[in-house]
Amino acid sequence: MTTKPFDRILVALDGSRLAEEILPIAAGIAHRCGGELVLLHVLEAAPPEAIHGEPHLTTAEAAARYLEAVAADLRRAGIACRVAVIAADHAAVASCIARQARAFDADVIALTTHGSGGLRGFLFGRIAQQVLQEAERPTLVARAGQRRTAPLRAPAPPQRLLVPLDGAPASEQVLPLAWNLAQCLTAHVTLARIVPTLDRLSLSESAPAVFLPTATAALLDLERRHAAEDLQRLAASAPASLAVTTVVRQGDVIEELARLAQQADLVVMTTHGRAGLAGWLAGSVAARLLERVTIPLLLVPVSGQEEPES
């Protein structure tokens, strides 16, 4: 990767308007952080005739024309960018995107996810999850159909960053990147921690709560106070120029984060990027949160393999 964490953002596009929904925020970050966009299209070995109700790009020439038209709009908006078209042959699209991210020395990969959901989506994973897993670098993801920006390619730098933390060291690995991004954007940062209530305890924690509800409630209250102190400590590590606030909520993690996300432009968080059935069974916060919010997530893979999923 480059010496700065947002110098080069690889944007995967399939030719559809849905895929372009990631462009405003990717362009906004690149513009404010002095970086460039690399617009990538992967030619599939046996492409469908249409994708998301629109004609599909089936030749290198058509893909290049499309990307150059998008690039021209971005350049008029003051965004540095270049284009690339590669053939997938028999490799998976996600593997090609990850490989090109390494080839271009990209700091961030940006894409819109429009997985089918349901059991098939869980079993085979979405391209975004697979890219994160294979590329091992920050991935900016937006759920298709949620953002309606006009014009789509107008730069939209986020001004309010939500950074969920869970008290584990792994989740704190996101902070250096979050501080750097906030400085580039002159953005406000909210550090958030969700503490469960009695009715939101995990299966392993709920049995003691049934027999010792008063003691369990006291422990949860103590955890809430410790969480607030911990967030204050982490906020104090931010560069002096940043505006940082902290918030501790009690309840369901996804529900509370989704509520907080209504007052944010971008969620920045760590994840192991587990795809498929294993990721679903692990209850990936990132995957479930993406289904509930209308803003993009910047997912930062954690180092090490033994930390719990965030």
C-alpha positions as a printed NumPy array, in Angstrom:
array([[  0.   ,   0.   ,   0.   ],
       [  1.07 ,   3.623,  -0.411],
       [  2.624,   5.761,   2.309],
       [ -0.717,   7.51 ,   2.967],
       [ -3.827,   5.424,   3.794],
       [ -6.101,   7.122,   1.234],
       [ -3.744,   7.863,  -1.669],
       [ -5.305,   5.296,  -3.983],
       [ -8.857,   3.902,  -3.912],
       [ -9.771,   1.04 ,  -6.234],
       [-13.463,   1.275,  -7.243],
       [-15.04 ,  -1.86 ,  -8.699],
       [-17.802,  -1.084, -11.223],
       [-19.968,  -3.491, -13.216],
       [-21.57 ,  -0.912, -15.529],
       [-24.793,  -0.525, -13.548],
       [-26.152,   2.555, -11.794],
       [-26.405,   0.542,  -8.597],
       [-22.663,  -0.12 ,  -8.605],
       [-22.033,   3.598,  -9.108],
       [-23.677,   4.434,  -5.79 ],
       [-20.301,   4.045,  -4.053],
       [-18.73 ,   6.731,  -6.248],
       [-19.803,   9.92 ,  -4.425],
       [-18.26 ,   8.995,  -1.09 ],
       [-15.177,   7.354,  -2.665],
       [-14.653,  10.453,  -4.788],
       [-15.214,  12.712,  -1.794],
       [-12.581,  10.909,   0.258],
       [-10.09 ,  10.887,  -2.623],
       [-10.655,  14.571,  -3.323],
       [-10.288,  15.735,   0.275],
       [ -7.35 ,  13.42 ,   1.036],
       [ -5.451,  14.225,  -2.158],
       [ -5.773,  10.725,  -3.583],
       [ -6.867,   9.157,  -6.836],
       [ -9.49 ,   6.662,  -7.93 ],
       [ -8.751,   3.584, -10.017],
       [-11.959,   2.561, -11.796],
       [-11.937,  -1.195, -12.422],
       [-14.183,  -3.458, -14.45 ],
       [-13.736,  -7.223, -14.423],
       [-14.853,  -8.964, -17.624],
       [-16.508, -12.25 , -16.688],
       [-15.788, -15.406, -18.666],
       [-19.49 , -15.968, -19.408],
       [-21.176, -12.621, -18.704],
       [-24.981, -12.328, -18.538],
       [-26.764, -10.177, -21.085],
       [-28.097,  -7.846, -18.384],
       [-27.226,  -6.943, -14.821],
       [-29.648,  -5.24 , -12.434],
       [-31.977,  -4.649, -15.387],
       [-29.32 ,  -2.898, -17.478],
       [-27.264,  -4.117, -20.471],
       [-24.099,  -5.839, -19.257],
       [-20.571,  -4.953, -20.386],
       [-19.443,  -7.96 , -22.387],
       [-16.364,  -6.673, -24.243],
       [-13.188,  -4.889, -23.236],
       [-13.998,  -2.072, -25.668],
       [-17.454,  -1.46 , -24.16 ],
       [-16.06 ,  -1.58 , -20.638],
       [-13.284,   0.881, -21.481],
       [-15.777,   3.321, -23.053],
       [-17.993,   3.11 , -20.002],
       [-15.156,   3.639, -17.511],
       [-13.71 ,   6.53 , -19.501],
       [-17.117,   8.24 , -19.513],
       [-17.34 ,   7.879, -15.732],
       [-13.738,   9.078, -15.377],
       [-14.448,  12.149, -17.51 ],
       [-17.262,  13.198, -15.161],
       [-15.036,  12.666, -12.144],
       [-12.148,  14.624, -13.639],
       [-14.491,  17.53 , -14.34 ],
       [-15.295,  17.45 , -10.618],
       [-11.568,  17.676,  -9.84 ],
       [-11.03 ,  13.995,  -9.006],
       [ -7.836,  12.333, -10.208],
       [ -8.61 ,   8.923, -11.689],
       [ -7.587,   6.231, -14.152],
       [ -9.312,   3.171, -15.567],
       [ -8.529,  -0.536, -15.878],
       [-10.291,  -3.44 , -17.561],
       [ -9.196,  -7.013, -16.858],
       [-10.481, -10.42 , -17.904],
       [-11.523, -12.769, -15.129],
       [-11.047, -15.866, -17.297],
       [-12.132, -18.602, -14.908],
       [-11.192, -16.814, -11.695],
       [-13.843, -15.467,  -9.347],
       [-14.633, -11.767,  -9.692],
       [-13.742, -11.169,  -6.038],
       [-10.326, -12.779,  -6.513],
       [ -9.664, -10.577,  -9.541],
       [-10.588,  -7.429,  -7.61 ],
       [ -8.327,  -8.431,  -4.721],
       [ -5.472,  -9.223,  -7.102],
       [ -5.814,  -5.87 ,  -8.87 ],
       [ -5.89 ,  -4.057,  -5.529],
       [ -2.481,  -5.53 ,  -4.82 ],
       [ -1.226,  -4.807,  -8.34 ],
       [ -2.257,  -1.135,  -8.126],
       [ -1.018,  -0.884,  -4.531],
       [ -4.462,   0.37 ,  -3.534],
       [ -5.003,   1.537,   0.03 ],
       [ -8.769,   1.023,  -0.049],
       [-11.187,  -0.991,  -2.177],
       [-14.625,   0.53 ,  -2.781],
       [-17.69 ,  -1.278,  -4.077],
       [-21.434,  -1.541,  -3.81 ],
       [-22.774,  -4.843,  -2.566],
       [-25.989,  -6.193,  -4.041],
       [-25.952,  -9.776,  -2.81 ],
       [-29.077, -11.853,  -3.05 ],
       [-29.414, -12.278,   0.713],
       [-31.228, -15.24 ,   2.21 ],
       [-29.624, -18.65 ,   2.629],
       [-27.775, -18.539,  -0.683],
       [-26.186, -15.21 ,   0.254],
       [-25.068, -16.616,   3.607],
       [-23.668, -19.843,   2.135],
       [-21.69 , -18.335,  -0.709],
       [-20.981, -14.904,   0.693],
       [-21.166, -11.621,  -1.143],
       [-18.412, -10.314,  -3.374],
       [-17.716,  -7.57 ,  -0.828],
       [-17.079, -10.099,   1.936],
       [-14.875, -12.214,  -0.314],
       [-12.884,  -9.189,  -1.468],
       [-12.267,  -8.11 ,   2.119],
       [-11.147, -11.599,   3.033],
       [ -8.777, -12.011,   0.082],
       [ -7.407,  -8.48 ,  -0.291],
       [ -6.707,  -7.946,   3.419],
       [ -7.033,  -4.188,   3.179],
       [ -9.719,  -1.627,   4.106],
       [-12.88 ,  -2.008,   2.049],
       [-15.5  ,   0.714,   1.596],
       [-18.898,  -0.918,   1.123],
       [-22.379,   0.469,   0.474],
       [-25.579,  -1.52 ,   0.116],
       [-27.156,  -1.025,  -3.313],
       [-30.395,   0.89 ,  -3.547],
       [-29.879,   2.863,  -0.333],
       [-28.154,   6.031,  -1.541],
       [-29.798,   8.361,  -4.039],
       [-27.366,  11.174,  -4.699],
       [-27.914,  13.556,  -7.609],
       [-25.691,  13.743,  -9.498],
       [-24.277,  10.34 ,  -8.554],
       [-20.683,  11.318,  -9.234],
       [-20.671,  14.533,  -7.203],
       [-18.013,  14.242,  -4.482],
       [-19.619,  13.651,  -1.091],
       [-16.948,  13.615,   1.63 ],
       [-18.331,  12.287,   4.925],
       [-18.352,  14.766,   7.782],
       [-19.552,  12.507,  10.621],
       [-17.737,   9.243,  11.339],
       [-19.204,   6.576,  13.615],
       [-16.582,   4.227,  15.081],
       [-18.081,   1.233,  16.961],
       [-15.819,  -0.384,  19.56 ],
       [-16.479,  -3.444,  21.701],
       [-13.811,  -3.234,  24.397],
       [-11.5  ,  -5.768,  22.739],
       [ -8.025,  -4.697,  21.55 ],
       [ -8.861,  -5.85 ,  18.02 ],
       [-11.602,  -3.25 ,  17.602],
       [ -9.181,  -0.496,  18.626],
       [ -6.939,  -1.285,  15.645],
       [ -9.26 ,   0.905,  13.566],
       [ -8.411,   4.083,  15.482],
       [ -5.19 ,   5.197,  13.68 ],
       [ -6.969,   4.967,  10.321],
       [-10.096,   6.664,  11.708],
       [ -8.022,   9.536,  13.11 ],
       [ -6.195,   9.915,   9.784],
       [ -9.416,   9.931,   7.784],
       [-11.072,  12.418,  10.128],
       [ -8.093,  14.76 ,   9.817],
       [ -8.235,  14.577,   6.001],
       [-11.947,  15.322,   5.986],
       [-12.077,  17.663,   8.986],
       [-14.786,  15.309,  10.2  ],
       [-16.361,  14.76 ,  13.599],
       [-15.768,  11.338,  15.175],
       [-18.171,   9.492,  17.483],
       [-16.753,   6.536,  19.398],
       [-19.58 ,   4.172,  20.348],
       [-19.893,   1.197,  22.664],
       [-23.028,  -0.908,  23.119],
       [-23.531,  -2.702,  26.429],
       [-26.262,  -5.386,  26.541],
       [-29.317,  -5.2  ,  28.741],
       [-30.613,  -8.221,  30.646],
       [-32.872,  -9.253,  27.776],
       [-30.058,  -8.87 ,  25.215],
       [-27.446, -11.121,  26.779],
       [-25.891, -13.87 ,  24.699],
       [-26.963, -17.486,  25.191],
       [-23.922, -18.255,  27.359],
       [-24.593, -15.203,  29.538],
       [-28.354, -15.552,  29.911],
       [-28.394, -18.567,  32.268],
       [-26.689, -16.744,  35.164],
       [-28.977, -13.765,  34.542],
       [-32.05 , -15.96 ,  35.105],
       [-30.89 , -17.11 ,  38.531],
       [-29.048, -13.949,  39.581],
       [-30.901, -11.081,  37.863],
       [-30.017,  -8.432,  40.457],
       [-26.32 ,  -9.303,  40.467],
       [-26.25 ,  -9.495,  36.67 ],
       [-27.932,  -6.095,  36.357],
       [-25.339,  -4.611,  38.727],
       [-22.525,  -6.116,  36.661],
       [-24.01 ,  -4.681,  33.461],
       [-24.249,  -1.253,  35.077],
       [-20.602,  -1.569,  36.102],
       [-19.708,  -2.555,  32.544],
       [-21.509,   0.522,  31.234],
       [-19.488,   2.792,  33.532],
       [-16.237,   1.064,  32.588],
       [-17.154,   1.371,  28.888],
       [-17.661,   5.12 ,  29.277],
       [-14.278,   5.489,  30.982],
       [-12.587,   3.374,  28.328],
       [-14.039,   5.454,  25.497],
       [-12.88 ,   8.636,  27.177],
       [ -9.37 ,   7.183,  27.365],
       [ -9.412,   6.306,  23.668],
       [-10.836,   9.699,  22.698],
       [ -7.934,  11.334,  24.519],
       [ -5.543,   9.532,  22.142],
       [ -6.964,  11.411,  19.135],
       [ -4.976,  14.247,  17.549],
       [ -5.688,  17.516,  19.335],
       [ -7.277,  19.057,  16.236],
       [-10.08 ,  16.462,  16.05 ],
       [-13.584,  16.798,  17.459],
       [-14.361,  13.501,  19.191],
       [-17.378,  12.54 ,  21.264],
       [-18.187,   9.281,  23.017],
       [-21.476,   7.502,  23.536],
       [-22.438,   4.367,  25.454],
       [-25.806,   2.757,  24.764],
       [-27.485,  -0.276,  26.28 ],
       [-29.496,  -2.724,  24.212],
       [-29.105,  -4.784,  21.064],
       [-25.81 ,  -4.033,  19.314],
       [-27.215,  -3.842,  15.78 ],
       [-30.329,  -1.884,  16.722],
       [-28.396,   0.703,  18.71 ],
       [-25.649,   1.102,  16.103],
       [-28.275,   1.487,  13.382],
       [-29.878,   4.3  ,  15.393],
       [-26.526,   6.012,  15.869],
       [-25.774,   5.613,  12.151],
       [-28.766,   7.818,  11.357],
       [-26.661,  10.73 ,  12.581],
       [-23.502,   9.697,  10.694],
       [-22.204,   9.653,   7.118],
       [-19.815,   6.711,   7.417],
       [-19.241,   3.811,   9.802],
       [-15.565,   2.929,  10.332],
       [-14.991,  -0.414,  12.066],
       [-12.833,  -3.505,  12.223],
       [-13.928,  -6.894,  10.987],
       [-12.454, -10.308,  10.304],
       [-14.397, -10.29 ,   7.011],
       [-15.693, -13.813,   7.485],
       [-17.756, -14.864,   4.478],
       [-20.336, -17.569,   4.015],
       [-22.041, -19.731,   6.61 ],
       [-19.199, -19.401,   9.134],
       [-19.557, -15.627,   9.084],
       [-23.308, -15.863,   9.588],
       [-22.993, -18.258,  12.512],
       [-20.378, -16.006,  14.096],
       [-22.94 , -13.19 ,  13.991],
       [-20.731, -10.71 ,  12.144],
       [-21.682,  -7.231,  13.339],
       [-20.423,  -5.672,  10.097],
       [-22.52 ,  -7.924,   7.843],
       [-25.673,  -7.505,   9.907],
       [-25.19 ,  -3.765,  10.315],
       [-24.819,  -3.312,   6.556],
       [-28.335,  -4.718,   6.171],
       [-29.761,  -2.077,   8.517],
       [-28.097,   1.188,   7.538],
       [-28.259,   3.496,   4.538],
       [-24.698,   4.793,   4.856],
       [-21.482,   3.064,   3.739],
       [-19.167,   1.088,   5.998],
       [-15.384,   1.301,   5.874],
       [-14.328,  -2.155,   7.055],
       [-10.78 ,  -2.545,   8.317],
       [ -9.445,  -6.116,   8.613],
       [ -7.831,  -6.869,  11.943],
       [ -4.37 ,  -8.366,  12.24 ],
       [ -4.12 , -11.77 ,  13.883],
       [ -6.519, -14.676,  13.633],
       [ -7.506, -15.346,  17.223],
       [ -9.439, -12.21 ,  18.06 ],
       [-13.254, -12.447,  18.333],
       [-15.368, -11.18 ,  15.462],
       [-16.42 ,  -7.551,  15.546]])
